[in-house]
Every structure is written in C-alpha cells, then in structure tokens.
Coordinates of C-alpha atoms in Angstrom, one line a residue:
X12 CA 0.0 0.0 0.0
X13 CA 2.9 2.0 0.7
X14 CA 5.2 2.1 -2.3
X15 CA 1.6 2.5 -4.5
X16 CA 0.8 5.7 -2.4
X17 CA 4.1 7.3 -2.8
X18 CA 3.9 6.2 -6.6
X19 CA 0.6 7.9 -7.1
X20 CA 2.2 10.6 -5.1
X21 CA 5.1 11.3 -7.8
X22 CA 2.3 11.0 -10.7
X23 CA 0.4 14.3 -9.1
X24 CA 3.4 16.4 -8.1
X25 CA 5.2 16.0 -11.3
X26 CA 1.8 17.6 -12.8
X27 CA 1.4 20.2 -10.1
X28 CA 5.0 21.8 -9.6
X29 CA 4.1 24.0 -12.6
X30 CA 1.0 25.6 -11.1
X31 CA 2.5 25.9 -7.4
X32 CA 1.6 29.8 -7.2
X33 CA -1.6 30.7 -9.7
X34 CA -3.6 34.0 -9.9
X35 CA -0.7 35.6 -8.0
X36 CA -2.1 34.9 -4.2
X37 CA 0.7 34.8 -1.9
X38 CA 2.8 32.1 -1.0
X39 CA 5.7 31.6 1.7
X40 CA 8.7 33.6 1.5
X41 CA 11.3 30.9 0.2
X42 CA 7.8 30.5 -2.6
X43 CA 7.7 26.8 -0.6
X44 CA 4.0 25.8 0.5
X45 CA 2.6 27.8 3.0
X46 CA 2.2 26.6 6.5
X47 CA -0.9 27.9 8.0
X48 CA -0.5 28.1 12.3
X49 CA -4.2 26.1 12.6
X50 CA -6.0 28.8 15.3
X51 CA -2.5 29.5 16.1
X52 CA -0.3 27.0 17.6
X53 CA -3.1 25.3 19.0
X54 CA -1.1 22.2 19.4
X55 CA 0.6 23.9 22.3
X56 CA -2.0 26.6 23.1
X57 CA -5.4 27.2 23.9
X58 CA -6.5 27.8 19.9
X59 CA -7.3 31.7 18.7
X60 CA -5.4 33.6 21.7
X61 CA -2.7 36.1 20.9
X62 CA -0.3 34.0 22.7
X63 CA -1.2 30.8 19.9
X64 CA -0.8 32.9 16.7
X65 CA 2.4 34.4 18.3
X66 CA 4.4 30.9 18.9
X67 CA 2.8 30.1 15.4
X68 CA 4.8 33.0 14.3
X69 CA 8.3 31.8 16.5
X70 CA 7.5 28.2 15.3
X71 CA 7.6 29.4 11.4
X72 CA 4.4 29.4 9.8
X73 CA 3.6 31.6 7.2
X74 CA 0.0 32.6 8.0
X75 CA -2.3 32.8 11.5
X76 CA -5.6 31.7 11.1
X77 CA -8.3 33.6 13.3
X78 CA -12.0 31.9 12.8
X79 CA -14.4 35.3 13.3
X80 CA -17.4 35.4 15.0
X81 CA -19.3 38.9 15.8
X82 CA -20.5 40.2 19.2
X83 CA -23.6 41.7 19.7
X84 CA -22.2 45.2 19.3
X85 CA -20.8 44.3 15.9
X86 CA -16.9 43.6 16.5
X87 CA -14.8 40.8 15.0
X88 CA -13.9 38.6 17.5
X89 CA -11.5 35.0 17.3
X90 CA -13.0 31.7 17.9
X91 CA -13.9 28.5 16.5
X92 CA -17.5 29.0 16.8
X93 CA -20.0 31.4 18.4
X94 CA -20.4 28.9 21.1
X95 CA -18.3 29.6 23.8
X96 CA -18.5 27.1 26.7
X97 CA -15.7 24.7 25.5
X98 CA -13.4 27.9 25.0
X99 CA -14.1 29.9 27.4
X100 CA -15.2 29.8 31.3
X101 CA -18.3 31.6 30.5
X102 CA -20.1 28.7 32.3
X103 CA -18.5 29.2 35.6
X104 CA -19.3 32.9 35.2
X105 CA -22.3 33.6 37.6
X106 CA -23.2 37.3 36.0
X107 CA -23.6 35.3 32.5
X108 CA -25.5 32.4 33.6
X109 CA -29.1 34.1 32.3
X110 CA -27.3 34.0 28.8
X111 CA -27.5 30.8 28.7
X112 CA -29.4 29.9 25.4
X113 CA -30.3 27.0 22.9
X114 CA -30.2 28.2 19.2
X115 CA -30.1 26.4 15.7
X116 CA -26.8 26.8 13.9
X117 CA -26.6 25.4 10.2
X118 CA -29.4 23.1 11.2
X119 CA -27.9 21.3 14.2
X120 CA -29.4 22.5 17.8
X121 CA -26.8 23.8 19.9
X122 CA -26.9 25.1 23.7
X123 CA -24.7 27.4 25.8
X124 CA -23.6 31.0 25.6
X125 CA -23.1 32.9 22.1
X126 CA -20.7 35.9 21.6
X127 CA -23.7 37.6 19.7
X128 CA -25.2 37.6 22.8
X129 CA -22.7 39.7 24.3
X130 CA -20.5 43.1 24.0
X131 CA -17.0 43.1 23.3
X132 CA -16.4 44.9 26.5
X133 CA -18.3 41.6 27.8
X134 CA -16.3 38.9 26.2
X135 CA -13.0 40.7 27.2
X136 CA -14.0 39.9 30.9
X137 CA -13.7 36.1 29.8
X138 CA -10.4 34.2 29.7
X139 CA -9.7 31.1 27.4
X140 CA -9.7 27.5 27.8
X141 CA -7.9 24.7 26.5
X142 CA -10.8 22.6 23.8
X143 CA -9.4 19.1 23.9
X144 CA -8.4 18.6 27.4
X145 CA -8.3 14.9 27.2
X146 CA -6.0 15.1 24.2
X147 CA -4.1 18.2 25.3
X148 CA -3.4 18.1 29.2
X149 CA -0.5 20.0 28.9
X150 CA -2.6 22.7 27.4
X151 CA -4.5 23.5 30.3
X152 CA -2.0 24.6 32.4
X153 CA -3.0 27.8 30.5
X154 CA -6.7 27.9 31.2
X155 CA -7.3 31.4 33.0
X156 CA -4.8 33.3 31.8
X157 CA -5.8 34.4 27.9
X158 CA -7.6 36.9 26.4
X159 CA -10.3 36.3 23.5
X160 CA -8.7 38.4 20.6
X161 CA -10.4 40.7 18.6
X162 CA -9.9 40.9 14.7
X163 CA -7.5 43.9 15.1
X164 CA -5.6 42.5 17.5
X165 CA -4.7 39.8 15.2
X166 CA -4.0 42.6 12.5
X167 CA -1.9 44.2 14.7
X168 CA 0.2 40.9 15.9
X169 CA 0.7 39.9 12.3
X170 CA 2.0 42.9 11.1
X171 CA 4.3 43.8 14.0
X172 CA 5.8 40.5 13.9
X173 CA 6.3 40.6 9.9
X174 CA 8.5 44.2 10.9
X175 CA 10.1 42.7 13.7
X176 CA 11.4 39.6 11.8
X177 CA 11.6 40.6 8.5
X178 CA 9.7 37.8 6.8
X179 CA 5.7 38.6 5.9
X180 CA 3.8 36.5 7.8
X181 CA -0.1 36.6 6.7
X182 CA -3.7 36.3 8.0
X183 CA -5.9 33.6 6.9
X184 CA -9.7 34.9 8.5
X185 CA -12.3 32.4 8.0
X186 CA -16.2 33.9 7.9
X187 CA -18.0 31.5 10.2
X188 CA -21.6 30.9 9.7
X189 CA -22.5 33.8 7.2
X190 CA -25.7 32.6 6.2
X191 CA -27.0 32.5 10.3
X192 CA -25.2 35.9 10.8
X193 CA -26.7 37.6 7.9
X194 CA -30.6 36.7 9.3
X195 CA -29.4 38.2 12.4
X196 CA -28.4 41.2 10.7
X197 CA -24.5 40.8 11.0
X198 CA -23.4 41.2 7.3
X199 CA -20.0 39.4 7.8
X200 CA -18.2 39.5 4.2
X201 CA -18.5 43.5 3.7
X202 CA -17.3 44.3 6.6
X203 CA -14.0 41.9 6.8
X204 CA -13.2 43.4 3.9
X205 CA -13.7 47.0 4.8
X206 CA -11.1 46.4 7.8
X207 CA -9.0 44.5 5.9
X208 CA -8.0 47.2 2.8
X209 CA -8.5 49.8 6.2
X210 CA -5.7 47.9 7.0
X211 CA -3.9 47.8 4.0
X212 CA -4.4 44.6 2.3
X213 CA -5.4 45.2 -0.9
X214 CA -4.6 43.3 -4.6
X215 CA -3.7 39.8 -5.6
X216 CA -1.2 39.4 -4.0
X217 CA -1.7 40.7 -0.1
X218 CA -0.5 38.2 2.3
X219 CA -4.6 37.6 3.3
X220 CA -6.8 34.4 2.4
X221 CA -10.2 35.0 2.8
X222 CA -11.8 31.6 3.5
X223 CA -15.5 30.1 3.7
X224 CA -17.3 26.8 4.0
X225 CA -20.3 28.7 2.3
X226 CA -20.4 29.5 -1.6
X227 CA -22.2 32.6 -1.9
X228 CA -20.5 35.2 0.0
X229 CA -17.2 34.8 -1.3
X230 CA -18.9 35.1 -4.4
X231 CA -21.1 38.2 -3.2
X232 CA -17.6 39.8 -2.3
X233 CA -15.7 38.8 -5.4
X234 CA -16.3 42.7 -6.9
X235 CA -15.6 44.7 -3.5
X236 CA -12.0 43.5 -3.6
X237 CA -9.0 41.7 -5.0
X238 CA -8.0 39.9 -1.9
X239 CA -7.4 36.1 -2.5
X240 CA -10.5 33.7 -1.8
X241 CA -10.0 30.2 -0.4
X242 CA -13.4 28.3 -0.7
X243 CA -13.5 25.5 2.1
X244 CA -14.5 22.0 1.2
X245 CA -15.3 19.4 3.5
X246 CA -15.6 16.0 2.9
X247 CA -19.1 15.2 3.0
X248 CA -22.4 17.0 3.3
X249 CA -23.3 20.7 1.6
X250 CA -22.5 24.0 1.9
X251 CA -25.3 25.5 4.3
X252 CA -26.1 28.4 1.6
X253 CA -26.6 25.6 -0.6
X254 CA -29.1 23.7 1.7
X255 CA -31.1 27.2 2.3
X256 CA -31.1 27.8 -1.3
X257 CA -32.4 24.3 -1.8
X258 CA -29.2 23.5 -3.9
X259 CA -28.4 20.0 -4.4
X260 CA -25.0 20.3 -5.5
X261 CA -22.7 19.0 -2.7
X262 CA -19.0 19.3 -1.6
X263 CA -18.4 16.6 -3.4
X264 CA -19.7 18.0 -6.6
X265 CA -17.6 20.9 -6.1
X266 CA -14.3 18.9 -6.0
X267 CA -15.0 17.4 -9.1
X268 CA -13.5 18.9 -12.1
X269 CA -16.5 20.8 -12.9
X270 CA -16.7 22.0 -10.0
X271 CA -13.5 23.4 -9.2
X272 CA -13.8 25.2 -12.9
X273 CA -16.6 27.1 -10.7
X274 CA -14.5 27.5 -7.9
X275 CA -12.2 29.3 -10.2
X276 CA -14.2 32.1 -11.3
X277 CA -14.5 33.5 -7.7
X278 CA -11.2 31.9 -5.7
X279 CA -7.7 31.6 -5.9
X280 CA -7.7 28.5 -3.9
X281 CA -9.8 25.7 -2.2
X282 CA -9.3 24.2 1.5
X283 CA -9.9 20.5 1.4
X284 CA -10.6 18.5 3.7
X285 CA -7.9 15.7 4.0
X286 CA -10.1 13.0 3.2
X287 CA -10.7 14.5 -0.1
X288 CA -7.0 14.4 -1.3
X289 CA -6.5 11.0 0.5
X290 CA -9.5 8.6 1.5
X291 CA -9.5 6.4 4.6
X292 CA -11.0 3.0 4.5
X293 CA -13.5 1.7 6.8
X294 CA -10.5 0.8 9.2
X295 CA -9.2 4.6 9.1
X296 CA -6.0 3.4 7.0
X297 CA -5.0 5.8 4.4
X298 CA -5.8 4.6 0.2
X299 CA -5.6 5.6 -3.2
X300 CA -5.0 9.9 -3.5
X301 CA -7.8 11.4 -5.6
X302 CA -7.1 13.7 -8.6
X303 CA -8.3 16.2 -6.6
X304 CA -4.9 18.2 -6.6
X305 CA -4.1 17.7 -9.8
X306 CA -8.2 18.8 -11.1
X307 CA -7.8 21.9 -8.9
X308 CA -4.3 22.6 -10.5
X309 CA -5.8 22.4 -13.6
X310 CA -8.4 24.7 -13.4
X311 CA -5.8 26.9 -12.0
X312 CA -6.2 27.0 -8.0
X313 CA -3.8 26.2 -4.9
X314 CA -4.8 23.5 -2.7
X315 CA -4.0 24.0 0.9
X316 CA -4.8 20.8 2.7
X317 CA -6.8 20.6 6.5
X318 CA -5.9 19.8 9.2
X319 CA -3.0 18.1 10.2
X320 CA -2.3 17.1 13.7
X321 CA 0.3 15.1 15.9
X322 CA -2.3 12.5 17.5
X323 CA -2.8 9.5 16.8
X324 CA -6.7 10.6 17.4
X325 CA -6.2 12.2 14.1
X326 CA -4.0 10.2 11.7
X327 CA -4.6 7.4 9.6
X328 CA -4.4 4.1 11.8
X329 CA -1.1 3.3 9.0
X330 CA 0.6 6.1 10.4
X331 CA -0.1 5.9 14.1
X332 CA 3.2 7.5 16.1
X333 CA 4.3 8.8 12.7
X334 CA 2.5 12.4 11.6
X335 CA 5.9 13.4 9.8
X336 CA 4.8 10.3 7.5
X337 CA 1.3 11.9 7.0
X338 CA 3.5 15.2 6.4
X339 CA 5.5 14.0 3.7
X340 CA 3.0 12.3 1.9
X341 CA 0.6 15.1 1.2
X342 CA 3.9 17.5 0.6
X343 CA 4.8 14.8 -2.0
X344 CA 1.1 15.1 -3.5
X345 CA 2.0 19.3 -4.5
X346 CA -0.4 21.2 -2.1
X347 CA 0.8 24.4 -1.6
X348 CA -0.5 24.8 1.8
X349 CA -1.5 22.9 4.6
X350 CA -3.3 24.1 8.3
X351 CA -1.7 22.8 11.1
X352 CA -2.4 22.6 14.6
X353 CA 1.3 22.3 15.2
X354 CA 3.2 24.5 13.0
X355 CA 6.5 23.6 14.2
X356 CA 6.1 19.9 13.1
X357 CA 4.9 21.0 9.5
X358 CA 8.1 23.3 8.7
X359 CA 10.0 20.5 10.0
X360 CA 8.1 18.2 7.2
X361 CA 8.3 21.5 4.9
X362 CA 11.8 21.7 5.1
X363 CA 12.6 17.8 5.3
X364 CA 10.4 17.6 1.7
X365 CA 12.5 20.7 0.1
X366 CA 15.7 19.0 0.9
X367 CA 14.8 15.7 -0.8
X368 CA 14.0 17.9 -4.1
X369 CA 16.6 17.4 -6.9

C-alpha cells in the first residue's frame, strides 16, 4: 500500500509543480507551500489567543488563522465557533448564567452561551480554555490566563511580527456561519473586507486568504475586492447556503473537475478536507489519493490541505506515532498549503520535503 501511495504521489506532483503559485495569491517567502498556524499553535496553546498565533509566528508558519465570529455590538472577534462554553469559562461565570441559550446553527441544535449575545467589553471579561483537554493536558496549564482576541488585534500581531522579523507572515480569517449571521443582521463578508483594505491589504497578491465553507459570499464579495478567496471543502455534506437555497449540489460536486472550474471564477484556492485528497477506508487506513490536486491545478487554484495534527486521534491508523509520514505524503502530492495545529512539526516536514528535491 505503501510504495503504491508514494507512486501515485510522484504522478500528481510531477503535474502540479508548474502551477504551485496561480492568480498571483501569496505564498511563503522561500515560494515553498505555506504553512498555515491552525487557530494559532493550537497544538501547544489554547487555539485563537494572541499567545497561539504568536508561537505560530516563532515556530515558522507563514499565516495565522483567526475563525471570526461577531459580538452583539458588531466587532470581529477569534473563535472557533459562536459557542463559547468549551473555549471559554463563561459557564463558571455567575453574571452570564441568564445568557444561557439554545439556538439552531446550520441546522444542528446547539446550547450554551453565544458571543452575539454579548458586548466586546463583555467577552473581554472572559479568559480562554484549553478545547481538547483529554487530548491536550499540557494545554491546560494555561486555562485562565488568555484573552479572547479581537480581529485587530490579530492585524496588529501579524504585522508587527512581519517588521520585527523581517519575513511577511499573513492572516488567513475564516467567515463563520454567514448565512445564520446575515438573518441576524450581521453582514460578515462586507465588513471583513472594509477592515482588511483599512488595514492595508489590498490586490492579488496581499498576504490575506479569505476563507468560507459557504459559496455565496465569497462570491457576493468577489467585486468589493481583489483579496485572494479560499473556498473550504469538507468531505461530505453541503455548503449550508446551498441547503437554504435548496441546492443540491454538494461538496463533493464541487471537488470534481467541474466543480473546481466554478471555484475558479471567484477563488484563488480551495481548502480540502484531507479526506478528499486522501480517503481512509473503513479501518481509518490511508488509500488511493484522488485527482483532486491535480483537477484543482488544472483549473488553476492552490490547494492547501486541513488539518493536520500530531495524535494518533487524528492520523490514519497506517501512520499511528508517525505524523511526519502523513506530512510528507501530502507535501509529496504538491499542495501548496496545509493548516496545522502544530506548525512547528509541519516546517520540519516543509523543510525535510524541500531537501529531498533534486
């Protein structure tokens, strides 16, 4: 199974190297794949704090990524989702405990307290939690004692880092949930990129990815700016605009060639899920890679590749105790960018793949 993964592998990046940079969005600085700190560092953080994306930075990535969410008052703020129990200690917070609320989010019920329930001066009361406490124990030897980070915070981080170090290092924003937003009266897309050319990312080639499971706002924003889109694909199920809209087409659909000729008209790049690049089988062993690289090279866009992750939890049972073999196998596939919740381990694989380059 091995020696016909790696095979496959050569086969795709011999027919991706050419296309490693289209439509001028921004790469690394050596022009190497990107490594994209995954909510930070959040390997060895509590994800989307200040103090992840900064040891993202030390560790080497390329680009932060801060998920945004809006508060009630209409501020960008960093987290995974709306939902803020399993990152925060809202629930051990007796002033909140009336906020407390149960609320439909892309069709799946969901209880506990909502940032759009509360004011940024709020939320900046709050301090963060480690999310996967089983997995990450040493993680939570930092529950208490971070901030939730707003949007410009980020902004501010990335740039003064980039100064300090003298290597750009970007911001990858992802719009959570536009489509719920939006009915609450939080128009997400507009707004991002309003601060973001504020800010002063602005053409092709600004180190920004704008990035959204959804189809239609990153095509509703395509003629307010030039900033680089990265449509998200996950490896089953539909976009939720597409399930309002009573669209049948699925994620699926859009990884197919066709698809990704779609893709193309309003995006620079999509961000597959793994599984779409390279299935598992019902035992959770890695197969056969797709085309999926080599179709999205084709019709022109980068492929940056979520999410990698040191647990066994995560990896293919075939590569238990080995992510550096996960790593290398993608790297040897020609993405040109992958998320990682531990971007220290990815350069590493980064590096390790460059050097084995003729």
């Amino acid at each position: 199974m091995r020696q016909a993964l790696l095979a496959a592998s050569a086969v795709l990046l011999a027919a991706s190297l050419a296309t490693s940079s289209q439509k001028g969005a921004p790469m690394s600085n050596s022009g190497r794949p990107i490594v994209i700190g995954h909510r930070g560092a959040s390997g060895h953080r509590p994800e989307h704090t200040l103090e992840s994306y900064r040891l993202a930075i030390e560790m080497g990535a390329d680009f932060i990524e801060p998920d945004l969410v809006p508060t009630k008052d209409g501020f960008f703020v960093a987290r995974h989702e709306n939902e803020i129990s399993g990152t925060t200690d809202v629930a051990g917070r007796p002033e909140f405990a009336s906020r407390k609320a149960r609320k439909s989010i892309d069709g799946t019920l969901v209880e506990g307290w909502f940032t759009e329930d509360f004011t940024l001066a709020e939320l900046l009361t709050l301090r963060a939690r480690e999310r996967l406490p089983q997995l990450r124990p040493a993680n939570t030897a930092y529950d208490g004692r971070f901030l939730i980070p707003t949007l410009h915070q980020v902004i501010e981080l990335a740039q003064g880092e980039s100064k300090k170090l003298g290597r750009t290092i970007g911001i990858y924003p992802e719009l959570k949930h536009p489509s719920y937003f939006e009915a609450l009266g939080h128009k997400l897309g507009p707004k991002l990129v309003e601060i973001l050319h504020a800010k002063g990312y602005k053409g092709r080639g600004a180190p920004v990815f704008i990035q959204c499971f959804e189809v239609a706002p990153l095509r509703e924003l395509r003629p307010l700016t030039e900033l680089p889109f990265v449509q998200l694909l996950e490896d089953r199920g539909r976009p939720w605009d597409f399930v309002v809209g009573r669209f049948a087409k699925t994620y699926a659909d859009l990884a197919k060639p066709e698809g990704l000729k779609e893709i193309a008209a309003y995006a620079q790049g999509v961000g597959a899920h793994k599984n779409l690049i390279v299935p598992r089988d019902a035992e959770g062993r890695s197969t056969q890679p797709t085309s999926l690289v080599r179709d999205a090279h084709a019709a022109g866009l980068l492929v940056h590749a979520w999410t990698f992750r040191n647990e066994d939890f995560f990896l293919p049972k075939d590569m238990h105790g080995n992510p550096a073999a996960e790593y290398a196998l993608f790297l040897g596939l020609g993405i040109d960018g992958l998320f990682s919740d531990y971007p220290d381990a990815a350069v590493r694989a980064r590096d390790a793949a460059a050097g084995r380059k003729p």
